[in-house]
Tab-separated table of C-alpha atoms and ligand atoms in Angstrom:
chain	number	residue	atom	x	y	z
A	135	MET	CA	-146.345	50.842	-51.721
A	136	ARG	CA	-146.950	52.271	-55.161
A	137	GLY	CA	-149.743	54.408	-56.529
A	138	LEU	CA	-150.724	55.454	-60.047
A	139	ALA	CA	-150.586	59.253	-60.026
A	140	LYS	CA	-151.310	62.044	-62.439
A	141	VAL	CA	-147.951	63.818	-62.522
A	142	GLU	CA	-148.228	66.575	-65.145
A	143	ARG	CA	-150.867	68.887	-66.598
A	144	SER	CA	-150.983	67.246	-70.007
A	145	HIS	CA	-152.480	64.282	-71.878
A	146	GLY	CA	-151.382	61.001	-70.316
A	147	ALA	CA	-148.657	61.822	-67.782
A	148	MET	CA	-149.551	59.059	-65.329
A	149	GLU	CA	-146.788	57.363	-63.394
A	150	LEU	CA	-146.366	54.802	-60.685
A	151	VAL	CA	-145.064	56.743	-57.682
A	152	ASP	CA	-143.853	55.546	-54.295
A	153	ARG	CA	-146.063	56.412	-51.375
A	154	PRO	CA	-145.694	55.647	-47.671
A	155	ARG	CA	-148.446	53.448	-46.292
A	156	PRO	CA	-150.871	56.004	-44.750
A	157	GLU	CA	-151.661	56.119	-41.022
A	158	PRO	CA	-155.386	56.367	-40.251
A	159	GLY	CA	-156.071	59.622	-38.384
A	160	GLU	CA	-158.840	60.367	-35.926
A	161	GLY	CA	-162.160	58.953	-37.137
A	162	GLU	CA	-160.438	57.282	-40.075
A	163	VAL	CA	-159.765	53.673	-40.964
A	164	LEU	CA	-157.054	52.167	-43.153
A	165	VAL	CA	-158.495	50.354	-46.172
A	166	GLU	CA	-156.553	47.788	-48.172
A	167	ILE	CA	-157.760	48.233	-51.751
A	168	ASP	CA	-158.684	45.081	-53.672
A	169	TYR	CA	-160.279	46.304	-56.903
A	170	ALA	CA	-160.722	49.732	-58.477
A	171	GLY	CA	-162.652	50.781	-61.559
A	172	LEU	CA	-161.796	53.201	-64.336
A	173	CYS	CA	-164.422	55.921	-64.700
A	174	GLY	CA	-165.103	58.525	-67.381
A	175	SER	CA	-163.814	61.183	-64.998
A	176	ASP	CA	-160.544	59.260	-64.533
A	177	ALA	CA	-160.254	59.354	-68.316
A	178	GLY	CA	-160.964	63.105	-68.088
A	179	ILE	CA	-157.974	63.396	-65.746
A	180	TYR	CA	-155.886	61.273	-68.113
A	181	GLU	CA	-156.715	63.627	-70.978
A	182	PHE	CA	-156.487	66.532	-68.525
A	183	GLU	CA	-159.746	68.281	-69.254
A	184	SER	CA	-160.196	71.791	-67.806
A	185	ALA	CA	-162.459	70.579	-64.956
A	186	PHE	CA	-159.343	69.074	-63.343
A	187	GLU	CA	-157.112	72.172	-63.416
A	188	ARG	CA	-157.704	72.497	-59.685
A	189	MET	CA	-155.770	69.300	-58.927
A	190	ASN	CA	-152.508	69.478	-57.032
A	191	LEU	CA	-150.052	67.138	-58.717
A	192	PRO	CA	-148.936	64.473	-58.255
A	193	THR	CA	-152.221	62.984	-57.010
A	194	VAL	CA	-153.037	59.286	-57.022
A	195	ILE	CA	-156.320	58.939	-58.912
A	196	GLY	CA	-159.233	56.455	-58.707
A	197	HIS	CA	-162.454	56.762	-56.721
A	198	GLU	CA	-164.457	53.620	-57.472
A	199	TYR	CA	-163.159	50.772	-55.371
A	200	ALA	CA	-163.768	47.907	-53.006
A	201	GLY	CA	-161.433	47.121	-50.135
A	202	ARG	CA	-161.137	45.763	-46.618
A	203	VAL	CA	-160.690	47.599	-43.342
A	204	VAL	CA	-157.291	46.620	-41.887
A	205	GLU	CA	-156.657	49.191	-39.157
A	206	LEU	CA	-158.712	51.596	-37.065
A	207	GLY	CA	-157.684	55.166	-36.243
A	208	GLU	CA	-158.463	56.807	-32.935
A	209	ASP	CA	-162.225	57.016	-32.179
A	210	ALA	CA	-163.166	55.003	-35.263
A	211	THR	CA	-166.053	52.798	-34.165
A	212	LEU	CA	-168.233	52.003	-37.175
A	213	PHE	CA	-166.120	49.197	-38.691
A	214	SER	CA	-163.939	46.295	-37.597
A	215	PRO	CA	-160.815	44.914	-39.229
A	216	GLY	CA	-161.854	42.570	-42.041
A	217	ASP	CA	-165.031	44.461	-42.935
A	218	ARG	CA	-165.484	44.877	-46.673
A	219	VAL	CA	-166.227	48.452	-47.768
A	220	VAL	CA	-166.692	50.871	-50.632
A	221	GLU	CA	-166.352	54.631	-50.377
A	222	ARG	CA	-168.829	57.350	-51.207
A	223	PRO	CA	-166.110	59.413	-52.894
A	224	ILE	CA	-167.819	62.815	-53.003
A	225	ARG	CA	-167.632	64.198	-49.493
A	226	GLY	CA	-169.885	67.070	-48.508
A	227	CYS	CA	-168.478	69.667	-46.093
A	228	GLY	CA	-171.279	69.021	-43.595
A	229	GLU	CA	-171.593	72.767	-42.939
A	230	CYS	CA	-173.081	74.484	-45.970
A	231	TYR	CA	-176.776	75.042	-46.634
A	232	GLN	CA	-177.057	72.058	-49.038
A	233	CYS	CA	-175.366	69.705	-46.593
A	234	ARG	CA	-177.673	70.848	-43.826
A	235	ILE	CA	-180.803	70.210	-45.882
A	236	GLY	CA	-179.665	66.734	-46.980
A	237	GLU	CA	-178.357	67.606	-50.449
A	238	GLU	CA	-174.694	66.754	-49.873
A	239	ASN	CA	-174.338	65.655	-53.493
A	240	VAL	CA	-174.540	69.345	-54.464
A	241	CYS	CA	-172.480	70.606	-51.497
A	242	GLN	CA	-170.920	74.021	-52.117
A	243	ASP	CA	-167.537	72.796	-50.932
A	244	ALA	CA	-167.328	69.075	-51.710
A	245	VAL	CA	-164.038	67.229	-52.089
A	246	ILE	CA	-163.650	64.185	-54.330
A	247	THR	CA	-161.365	61.217	-53.717
A	248	GLY	CA	-158.808	60.734	-56.475
A	249	VAL	CA	-159.149	64.392	-57.503
A	250	ASP	CA	-158.733	66.564	-54.407
A	251	HIS	CA	-156.745	63.996	-52.422
A	252	ASP	CA	-155.081	60.652	-53.161
A	253	GLY	CA	-157.397	57.968	-54.483
A	254	ALA	CA	-157.794	54.241	-54.923
A	255	TYR	CA	-155.104	53.291	-57.436
A	256	GLU	CA	-152.752	52.447	-54.587
A	257	GLY	CA	-152.341	49.673	-52.060
A	258	PHE	CA	-153.853	51.355	-49.006
A	259	LEU	CA	-155.997	54.404	-48.324
A	260	ALA	CA	-156.878	56.172	-45.061
A	261	VAL	CA	-160.571	57.115	-45.240
A	262	PRO	CA	-162.960	58.875	-42.831
A	263	GLU	CA	-165.201	56.056	-41.643
A	264	GLU	CA	-168.287	58.202	-42.296
A	265	ALA	CA	-167.499	58.043	-46.023
A	266	LEU	CA	-167.481	54.233	-46.113
A	267	HIS	CA	-170.332	51.909	-46.948
A	268	PRO	CA	-170.441	48.217	-45.970
A	269	ILE	CA	-170.593	45.649	-48.783
A	270	PRO	CA	-173.415	43.088	-48.389
A	271	GLU	CA	-172.194	39.549	-47.778
A	272	ASP	CA	-173.261	38.050	-51.081
A	273	VAL	CA	-171.782	40.748	-53.356
A	274	PRO	CA	-168.333	39.688	-54.657
A	275	GLN	CA	-165.523	42.161	-54.087
A	276	LYS	CA	-164.828	42.720	-57.786
A	277	HIS	CA	-168.492	43.556	-58.394
A	278	ALA	CA	-168.636	45.857	-55.374
A	279	ALA	CA	-166.008	48.000	-57.112
A	280	VAL	CA	-168.748	49.216	-59.476
A	281	ALA	CA	-171.215	50.089	-56.704
A	282	GLU	CA	-170.247	53.770	-57.014
A	283	PRO	CA	-171.033	54.240	-60.720
A	284	THR	CA	-174.117	52.056	-60.228
A	285	SER	CA	-175.251	54.501	-57.546
A	286	ILE	CA	-174.976	57.346	-60.092
A	287	GLY	CA	-177.285	55.428	-62.440
A	288	ALA	CA	-179.612	54.564	-59.560
A	289	ARG	CA	-179.962	58.227	-58.665
A	290	ALA	CA	-180.546	59.244	-62.295
A	291	VAL	CA	-183.246	56.630	-62.846
A	292	ILE	CA	-184.921	56.053	-59.490
A	293	GLU	CA	-184.649	59.495	-57.885
A	294	ASN	CA	-184.608	61.763	-60.874
A	295	SER	CA	-186.534	60.128	-63.720
A	296	ARG	CA	-190.155	59.192	-64.132
A	297	VAL	CA	-189.447	55.896	-65.921
A	298	GLY	CA	-192.178	53.390	-65.167
A	299	ALA	CA	-193.403	50.082	-66.532
A	300	GLY	CA	-193.914	50.126	-70.289
A	301	ASP	CA	-192.219	53.483	-70.836
A	302	ARG	CA	-190.125	53.818	-73.953
A	303	VAL	CA	-186.673	54.889	-72.916
A	304	LEU	CA	-183.617	55.957	-74.884
A	305	VAL	CA	-180.201	55.991	-73.241
A	306	GLU	CA	-177.763	58.058	-75.294
A	307	GLY	CA	-174.184	56.908	-74.832
A	308	PRO	CA	-173.146	53.294	-74.180
A	309	GLY	CA	-170.340	54.239	-71.754
A	310	PRO	CA	-170.235	52.951	-68.181
A	311	ILE	CA	-172.853	55.332	-66.797
A	312	GLY	CA	-175.036	54.810	-69.882
A	313	LEU	CA	-175.064	51.023	-69.624
A	314	LEU	CA	-175.696	51.126	-65.877
A	315	THR	CA	-178.505	53.641	-66.379
A	316	ALA	CA	-179.960	51.394	-69.092
A	317	GLN	CA	-179.935	48.331	-66.822
A	318	ILE	CA	-181.604	50.208	-63.978
A	319	ALA	CA	-184.204	51.833	-66.264
A	320	SER	CA	-184.986	48.358	-67.540
A	321	ALA	CA	-185.294	47.046	-63.963
A	322	GLN	CA	-187.732	49.888	-63.344
A	323	GLY	CA	-189.927	48.625	-66.183
A	324	GLY	CA	-188.771	50.696	-69.141
A	325	GLU	CA	-188.334	49.350	-72.661
A	326	VAL	CA	-184.803	50.557	-73.215
A	327	VAL	CA	-182.906	51.340	-76.403
A	328	VAL	CA	-179.217	52.311	-76.205
A	329	SER	CA	-177.637	54.594	-78.796
A	330	GLY	CA	-173.981	55.140	-79.640
A	331	VAL	CA	-171.739	56.638	-82.287
A	332	GLY	CA	-169.208	55.181	-84.765
A	333	GLN	CA	-166.461	54.127	-82.344
A	334	ASP	CA	-168.976	52.427	-80.041
A	335	ALA	CA	-169.551	49.753	-82.692
A	336	GLU	CA	-166.411	47.888	-81.641
A	337	TYR	CA	-167.105	47.106	-77.975
A	338	ARG	CA	-169.756	49.178	-76.228
A	339	LEU	CA	-172.807	48.619	-78.463
A	340	PRO	CA	-172.112	44.869	-78.665
A	341	LEU	CA	-171.857	44.904	-74.860
A	342	ALA	CA	-175.225	46.683	-74.702
A	343	THR	CA	-176.647	43.926	-76.924
A	344	GLU	CA	-175.146	41.289	-74.650
A	345	LEU	CA	-176.842	43.011	-71.711
A	346	GLY	CA	-180.135	42.578	-73.548
A	347	PHE	CA	-180.757	45.979	-75.137
A	348	GLU	CA	-181.757	46.959	-78.597
A	349	THR	CA	-179.072	49.301	-79.925
A	350	VAL	CA	-178.728	51.964	-82.582
A	351	ASN	CA	-175.580	53.425	-84.064
A	352	VAL	CA	-176.459	57.015	-84.963
A	353	ALA	CA	-173.547	57.049	-87.418
A	354	ASP	CA	-175.227	54.616	-89.787
A	355	ASP	CA	-178.892	54.787	-88.891
A	356	ASP	CA	-181.534	57.152	-90.255
A	357	PRO	CA	-182.974	58.946	-87.195
A	358	GLU	CA	-186.471	59.353	-88.664
A	359	ALA	CA	-186.778	55.696	-89.622
A	360	ARG	CA	-185.470	54.665	-86.233
A	361	ARG	CA	-187.966	56.831	-84.333
A	362	GLU	CA	-190.736	55.396	-86.455
A	363	ARG	CA	-189.551	51.839	-85.766
A	364	HIS	CA	-189.150	52.206	-82.007
A	365	THR	CA	-191.873	54.628	-81.026
A	366	GLY	CA	-194.262	54.792	-83.998
A	367	GLY	CA	-192.836	58.268	-84.668
A	368	VAL	CA	-194.042	59.607	-81.308
A	369	GLY	CA	-190.640	59.808	-79.602
A	370	TYR	CA	-189.369	58.343	-76.338
A	371	ASP	CA	-191.081	58.943	-72.988
A	372	VAL	CA	-187.727	59.474	-71.298
A	373	VAL	CA	-184.293	60.160	-72.803
A	374	PHE	CA	-181.141	59.927	-70.659
A	375	ASP	CA	-178.154	61.840	-71.979
A	376	THR	CA	-175.016	60.155	-70.688
A	377	THR	CA	-172.850	61.046	-73.687
A	378	GLY	CA	-170.715	63.738	-72.068
A	379	HIS	CA	-170.850	65.371	-75.513
A	380	PRO	CA	-172.474	68.693	-76.548
A	381	SER	CA	-174.613	66.903	-79.170
A	382	GLY	CA	-176.241	64.767	-76.464
A	383	LEU	CA	-178.788	67.373	-75.408
A	384	THR	CA	-179.721	68.527	-78.908
A	385	SER	CA	-180.290	64.969	-80.070
A	386	ALA	CA	-182.251	64.211	-76.884
A	387	VAL	CA	-184.596	67.067	-77.803
A	388	GLU	CA	-185.176	65.416	-81.183
A	389	GLU	CA	-185.749	61.989	-79.668
A	390	VAL	CA	-188.028	62.785	-76.716
A	391	ARG	CA	-191.788	62.842	-77.194
A	392	LYS	CA	-193.852	65.953	-76.513
A	393	GLY	CA	-194.542	66.017	-72.793
A	394	GLY	CA	-191.633	63.656	-72.186
A	395	GLN	CA	-188.601	63.950	-69.964
A	396	ILE	CA	-184.886	64.443	-70.629
A	397	VAL	CA	-182.508	63.488	-67.832
A	398	LEU	CA	-179.013	64.950	-68.132
A	399	VAL	CA	-176.447	62.749	-66.447
A	400	GLY	CA	-173.276	63.387	-68.446
A	401	GLN	CA	-171.478	66.701	-68.285
A	402	THR	CA	-171.701	67.830	-71.839
A	403	GLY	CA	-169.910	71.161	-71.953
A	404	GLU	CA	-171.334	74.022	-73.998
A	405	THR	CA	-174.073	73.880	-76.550
A	406	THR	CA	-176.413	76.363	-78.186
A	407	MET	CA	-179.912	75.439	-79.250
A	408	PRO	CA	-183.379	76.969	-79.571
A	409	TYR	CA	-185.318	76.417	-76.339
A	410	SER	CA	-188.777	77.455	-77.521
A	411	PRO	CA	-189.533	73.987	-78.938
A	412	LEU	CA	-188.900	72.560	-75.468
A	413	VAL	CA	-191.310	74.999	-73.903
A	414	ARG	CA	-193.985	74.441	-76.526
A	415	ALA	CA	-193.678	70.672	-76.132
A	416	GLU	CA	-193.602	70.953	-72.324
A	417	ILE	CA	-190.398	68.920	-72.095
A	418	ASP	CA	-189.271	68.219	-68.563
A	419	LEU	CA	-185.524	68.870	-68.324
A	420	GLN	CA	-184.055	67.184	-65.261
A	421	CYS	CA	-180.439	66.991	-64.112
A	422	SER	CA	-178.885	64.261	-61.988
A	423	TYR	CA	-175.542	64.617	-60.247
A	424	ALA	CA	-173.462	62.188	-58.214
A	425	SER	CA	-175.195	60.059	-55.575
A	426	MET	CA	-175.983	59.761	-51.886
A	427	TYR	CA	-176.270	57.128	-49.154
A	428	GLU	CA	-179.598	55.758	-50.311
A	429	ASP	CA	-178.397	55.469	-53.905
A	430	PHE	CA	-175.533	53.244	-52.699
A	431	GLU	CA	-177.988	51.062	-50.783
A	432	ARG	CA	-180.056	50.629	-53.932
A	433	SER	CA	-176.937	50.076	-55.982
A	434	PHE	CA	-175.962	47.047	-53.887
A	435	ARG	CA	-179.484	45.621	-54.087
A	436	LEU	CA	-179.480	46.015	-57.875
A	437	ILE	CA	-176.107	44.258	-58.124
A	438	ARG	CA	-177.227	41.508	-55.773
A	439	SER	CA	-180.462	40.867	-57.649
A	440	GLY	CA	-178.628	40.673	-60.980
A	441	ASP	CA	-180.633	43.604	-62.376
A	442	VAL	CA	-177.171	45.092	-62.830
A	443	ASP	CA	-175.200	42.278	-64.448
A	444	CYS	CA	-171.646	42.847	-63.205
A	445	GLU	CA	-170.393	39.543	-64.547
A	446	THR	CA	-171.051	40.739	-68.103
A	447	PHE	CA	-170.350	44.425	-67.441
A	448	VAL	CA	-166.956	44.346	-65.700
A	449	ASP	CA	-163.859	44.156	-67.927
A	450	ASP	CA	-160.888	42.752	-65.990
A	451	ARG	CA	-158.410	42.492	-68.882
A	452	PHE	CA	-156.273	45.459	-67.846
A	453	SER	CA	-153.499	46.103	-65.318
A	454	LEU	CA	-152.470	49.219	-63.415
A	455	LEU	CA	-148.897	48.243	-64.275
A	456	ASP	CA	-149.728	49.199	-67.880
A	457	ALA	CA	-152.446	51.759	-67.240
A	458	ASP	CA	-151.845	53.702	-70.470
A	459	GLU	CA	-153.171	50.732	-72.400
A	460	ALA	CA	-156.368	50.736	-70.329
A	461	PHE	CA	-156.848	54.490	-70.634
A	462	GLU	CA	-156.130	54.675	-74.361
A	463	THR	CA	-158.461	51.737	-74.986
A	464	PHE	CA	-161.157	53.384	-72.836
A	465	VAL	CA	-160.861	56.734	-74.628
A	466	ALA	CA	-161.119	54.947	-78.000
A	467	GLY	CA	-164.264	53.100	-76.852
A	468	GLY	CA	-162.556	49.698	-76.826
A	469	THR	CA	-163.711	48.945	-73.289
A	470	CYS	CA	-166.505	50.147	-71.017
A	471	LYS	CA	-165.805	49.412	-67.350
A	472	PRO	CA	-162.246	48.288	-66.667
A	473	VAL	CA	-161.748	47.062	-63.105
A	474	PHE	CA	-158.147	46.720	-61.917
A	475	ASP	CA	-156.721	44.248	-59.424
A	476	VAL	CA	-155.042	46.769	-57.120
A	477	SER	CA	-153.158	44.118	-55.133
A	478	GLU	CA	-150.551	44.245	-57.954
A	479	LEU	CA	-149.394	47.579	-56.508
A	480	ARG	CA	-148.583	45.965	-53.159
A	481	ASP	CA	-146.274	43.280	-54.633
B	112	ZN	ZN1	-166.787	57.505	-61.248
B	113	ZN	ZN1	-171.490	71.214	-47.838
């Protein structure tokens, strides 16, 4: 079988490599991958940002996927052949203090599928059964492939934000996590506005509109006038920063109301800013990272109910046989959530 691997420590440098079909070890099952999504962190690997220096190359990437169990390793008892599954791709060590107190998402020694070991852009994957999550019957396989990023949004909104009915919410960044966060914040009762920058005008802001959100393009909108229009000049109750850009936090501080909350979801790198205004306005600064079992459960319910509209959200135009096109288009903002048909790699 073939897999799409990162092969060199530079921009691009992804190649289809030959891989033997893996044998499931003890407590593992073999999963035949049907669909896999392209995530902002996969794009980070494509561009080879510093966070991925730790990777051993070549490594097959991809961590958001839906597949079917086809073979059981020794002592694997949780699933049967034919079961449809997704993976919780961030695996806690099970031993450290955070794992022991139920905070595996911030494990001191976590490993991530498609970063620390081979991932989902290949025909088959051997996975510890404990890391798998069953897909509910009425969720289509292609939609289940976005359960993982949906779980990130679910954690940010439901666990880590105070969004409630009638709250005015701004989601900065119309990327995949931003648009999932927006849909879940809306399901939780918020009145959601989505903001983007110049290059988002082509695909991502129109997609946000299609998903039912009011949008602003900060490149050609006057911030003062916009705040006045949306919040009567008061500012938003909750601002989610999903931009992954250093300006995300500083603009969130300008957009949030006094006494409001900022939830940082994207990893924005370094920024300097005066913090006293935050203290004087009693801004609640909350971070949200990755997701856990319960967030996946909620994610499937949100997909099933249609609160997360996968039909509109998923972009299935691209192929792993020409992945550069998908990645370059993603980096330029010309798509939001590509989902690949991985069966092409088994042909
Ligand atoms: Zn992801
Ligand atoms: Zn741990």
